[in-house]
GROMACS .gro file of C-alpha atoms in nm:
model
  186
    1MET     CA    1   5.865   8.486  -4.806
    2SER     CA    2   5.822   8.803  -4.599
    3SER     CA    3   5.631   8.829  -4.277
    4GLY     CA    4   5.314   9.035  -4.251
    5GLY     CA    5   5.458   9.233  -3.959
    6THR     CA    6   5.619   9.502  -4.171
    7ASN     CA    7   5.290   9.667  -4.268
    8HIS     CA    8   5.170   9.658  -3.908
    9GLN     CA    9   5.497   9.808  -3.790
   10ALA     CA   10   5.477  10.083  -4.051
   11SER     CA   11   5.115  10.163  -3.968
   12GLY     CA   12   5.207  10.162  -3.598
   13ALA     CA   13   5.485  10.411  -3.665
   14VAL     CA   14   5.245  10.633  -3.860
   15ALA     CA   15   4.992  10.616  -3.577
   16ALA     CA   16   5.260  10.697  -3.319
   17ARG     CA   17   5.376  10.998  -3.523
   18ALA     CA   18   5.016  11.117  -3.558
   19GLU     CA   19   4.969  11.093  -3.180
   20ARG     CA   20   5.293  11.285  -3.117
   21GLN     CA   21   5.188  11.543  -3.374
   22VAL     CA   22   4.853  11.599  -3.199
   23ARG     CA   23   5.019  11.608  -2.855
   24ALA     CA   24   5.277  11.867  -2.967
   25PHE     CA   25   5.006  12.081  -3.125
   26GLU     CA   26   4.784  12.068  -2.815
   27LEU     CA   27   5.075  12.159  -2.586
   28SER     CA   28   5.159  12.449  -2.814
   29LEU     CA   29   4.796  12.567  -2.806
   30ALA     CA   30   4.816  12.553  -2.427
   31GLY     CA   31   5.085  12.822  -2.447
   32HIS     CA   32   5.404  12.618  -2.408
   33SER     CA   33   5.716  12.721  -2.601
   34LEU     CA   34   5.879  12.479  -2.846
   35ARG     CA   35   6.148  12.394  -2.592
   36ALA     CA   36   5.888  12.340  -2.318
   37VAL     CA   37   5.685  12.112  -2.546
   38ALA     CA   38   6.003  11.917  -2.626
   39ALA     CA   39   6.082  11.882  -2.255
   40ILE     CA   40   5.728  11.768  -2.168
   41MET     CA   41   5.713  11.518  -2.453
   42SER     CA   42   6.065  11.388  -2.377
   43ALA     CA   43   5.959  11.331  -2.016
   44GLU     CA   44   5.652  11.140  -2.139
   45GLY     CA   45   5.852  10.903  -2.358
   46GLU     CA   46   6.106  10.915  -2.636
   47ARG     CA   47   6.345  11.214  -2.652
   48ILE     CA   48   6.249  11.487  -2.899
   49SER     CA   49   6.418  11.814  -3.000
   50HIS     CA   50   6.244  12.148  -3.018
   51GLU     CA   51   6.309  12.151  -3.396
   52SER     CA   52   6.127  11.818  -3.429
   53VAL     CA   53   5.845  11.963  -3.220
   54ARG     CA   54   5.828  12.256  -3.464
   55GLY     CA   55   5.788  12.009  -3.753
   56LEU     CA   56   5.516  11.814  -3.569
   57ILE     CA   57   5.322  12.132  -3.489
   58SER     CA   58   5.350  12.258  -3.846
   59ALA     CA   59   5.233  11.925  -3.988
   60GLU     CA   60   4.933  11.913  -3.754
   61ALA     CA   61   4.839  12.273  -3.831
   62ILE     CA   62   4.849  12.198  -4.203
   63GLU     CA   63   4.634  11.887  -4.159
   64ARG     CA   64   4.377  12.073  -3.952
   65VAL     CA   65   4.349  12.359  -4.201
   66ALA     CA   66   4.375  12.157  -4.524
   67GLY     CA   67   4.019  12.018  -4.523
   68PRO     CA   68   3.830  12.342  -4.460
   69ALA     CA   69   4.068  12.533  -4.687
   70GLU     CA   70   4.001  12.290  -4.972
   71GLU     CA   71   3.624  12.321  -4.918
   72TYR     CA   72   3.652  12.701  -4.922
   73ARG     CA   73   3.863  12.687  -5.239
   74ALA     CA   74   3.594  12.475  -5.406
   75VAL     CA   75   3.323  12.727  -5.308
   76LEU     CA   76   3.530  13.016  -5.442
   77LEU     CA   77   3.599  12.834  -5.768
   78ALA     CA   78   3.226  12.764  -5.814
   79GLN     CA   79   3.145  13.131  -5.753
   80LEU     CA   80   3.411  13.239  -5.999
   81GLU     CA   81   3.274  12.998  -6.260
   82ASP     CA   82   2.926  13.148  -6.213
   83ALA     CA   83   3.072  13.497  -6.253
   84ARG     CA   84   3.258  13.386  -6.565
   85ARG     CA   85   2.931  13.261  -6.720
   86VAL     CA   86   2.763  13.596  -6.649
   87VAL     CA   87   3.052  13.787  -6.807
   88LEU     CA   88   3.056  13.559  -7.113
   89ALA     CA   89   2.681  13.608  -7.154
   90LYS     CA   90   2.733  13.988  -7.145
   91LEU     CA   91   2.995  13.956  -7.417
   92GLU     CA   92   2.743  13.784  -7.645
   93LEU     CA   93   2.498  14.074  -7.626
   94MET     CA   94   2.490  14.343  -7.895
   95PRO     CA   95   2.653  14.660  -7.762
   96ALA     CA   96   2.409  14.941  -7.684
   97PRO     CA   97   2.383  15.226  -7.933
   98VAL     CA   98   2.556  15.552  -7.857
   99THR     CA   99   2.318  15.833  -7.768
  100ALA     CA  100   2.389  16.204  -7.783
  101GLY     CA  101   2.249  16.518  -7.635
  102ARG     CA  102   1.991  16.583  -7.371
  103GLU     CA  103   1.719  16.406  -7.561
  104GLY     CA  104   1.935  16.093  -7.598
  105GLY     CA  105   1.896  16.049  -7.971
  106VAL     CA  106   2.080  15.755  -8.127
  107VAL     CA  107   2.399  15.845  -8.315
  108TYR     CA  108   2.429  15.696  -8.666
  109ASP     CA  109   2.743  15.634  -8.869
  110PRO     CA  110   2.729  15.880  -9.160
  111GLU     CA  111   2.892  15.631  -9.402
  112THR     CA  112   2.685  15.321  -9.329
  113GLY     CA  113   2.374  15.465  -9.171
  114GLU     CA  114   2.406  15.203  -8.893
  115PRO     CA  115   2.379  15.302  -8.525
  116VAL     CA  116   2.719  15.361  -8.362
  117ARG     CA  117   2.769  15.104  -8.084
  118ASP     CA  118   2.918  15.167  -7.740
  119HIS     CA  119   3.177  14.891  -7.683
  120SER     CA  120   3.287  15.015  -7.339
  121ALA     CA  121   3.066  14.758  -7.164
  122HIS     CA  122   3.227  14.481  -7.371
  123LEU     CA  123   3.576  14.605  -7.286
  124ALA     CA  124   3.482  14.622  -6.917
  125ALA     CA  125   3.351  14.264  -6.940
  126VAL     CA  126   3.681  14.151  -7.096
  127ASP     CA  127   3.871  14.320  -6.812
  128ARG     CA  128   3.645  14.147  -6.558
  129LEU     CA  129   3.699  13.813  -6.731
  130LEU     CA  130   4.076  13.861  -6.706
  131ARG     CA  131   4.047  13.936  -6.333
  132ILE     CA  132   3.835  13.625  -6.281
  133ASN     CA  133   4.088  13.414  -6.472
  134GLU     CA  134   4.374  13.555  -6.263
  135ARG     CA  135   4.191  13.465  -5.942
  136VAL     CA  136   4.117  13.113  -6.067
  137ALA     CA  137   4.484  13.072  -6.158
  138LYS     CA  138   4.586  13.171  -5.805
  139LEU     CA  139   4.335  12.935  -5.643
  140THR     CA  140   4.430  12.640  -5.863
  141GLY     CA  141   4.804  12.702  -5.860
  142ALA     CA  142   4.820  12.758  -6.235
  143ASP     CA  143   5.046  13.058  -6.174
  144MET     CA  144   5.290  12.866  -5.949
  145ALA     CA  145   5.560  12.839  -6.215
  146GLN     CA  146   5.576  13.217  -6.225
  147LYS     CA  147   5.584  13.245  -5.845
  148ILE     CA  148   5.859  12.984  -5.809
  149GLU     CA  149   6.066  13.155  -6.076
  150GLY     CA  150   6.026  13.484  -5.894
  151ASN     CA  151   6.142  13.330  -5.565
  152LEU     CA  152   6.461  13.178  -5.705
  153ASN     CA  153   6.649  13.494  -5.612
  154ALA     CA  154   6.531  13.484  -5.250
  155VAL     CA  155   6.812  13.466  -4.995
  156VAL     CA  156   6.806  13.185  -4.742
  157THR     CA  157   6.933  13.328  -4.416
  158GLU     CA  158   6.893  13.028  -4.187
  159VAL     CA  159   6.916  12.657  -4.262
  160PRO     CA  160   6.801  12.404  -4.001
  161ALA     CA  161   7.089  12.194  -3.862
  162ASP     CA  162   6.955  11.864  -4.000
  163VAL     CA  163   6.921  12.014  -4.350
  164ALA     CA  164   7.271  12.162  -4.330
  165GLU     CA  165   7.408  11.820  -4.234
  166LEU     CA  166   7.231  11.653  -4.528
  167MET     CA  167   7.371  11.919  -4.762
  168ARG     CA  168   7.724  11.863  -4.624
  169GLN     CA  169   7.693  11.486  -4.675
  170ALA     CA  170   7.566  11.537  -5.030
  171ARG     CA  171   7.861  11.767  -5.108
  172GLU     CA  172   8.104  11.505  -4.976
  173ARG     CA  173   7.943  11.232  -5.188
  174ASN     CA  174   7.958  11.459  -5.495
  175GLU     CA  175   8.326  11.538  -5.436
  176ALA     CA  176   8.405  11.168  -5.389
  177ARG     CA  177   8.220  11.082  -5.709
  178ARG     CA  178   8.401  11.360  -5.899
  179GLY     CA  179   8.730  11.213  -5.777
  180GLU     CA  180   8.627  10.868  -5.900
  181ILE     CA  181   8.525  11.004  -6.239
  182SER     CA  182   8.843  11.207  -6.287
  183GLY     CA  183   9.046  10.899  -6.179
  184GLU     CA  184   8.865  10.687  -6.440
  185ALA     CA  185   8.921  10.949  -6.709
  186GLY     CA  186   9.298  10.979  -6.638
   0.00000   0.00000   0.00000
């Protein structure tokens, strides 16, 4: 049977990280550099690197912006949906007849006798609908697969030390596993 302390310890750790995150962010807003924030926070308690401070500040900035950004996204999506309804309603209307000359007389098709219709407004509405759909895709992330694919060729110029160490350890584990597999196969 496990003790109930684990959940309290975990929630305490989360609360402590949240407090450190807020403290780092506030010190940064006060104009301190990453290294100065690390020095101040280390003097106040547990040692912290400037790279860890960078992560805390980034996380806090994201949390502070996430709520309002999500509300704004919802407003934009509602406006785009309204615009989409207007465009779709325009597409259901009969195109206006083509008129000619100064007097603006209606032009008729000589074969059918029907008025010739101007479809340019419909084509413009289709173009507008496509633009609305593109914007909705950007706001909802529906075009992320395309963006990620496009960024696969990006060059990484700097890798944080902790990430480089994790990558080195992973390579060592992979090499060791390859050795085990080739030993089993032989």
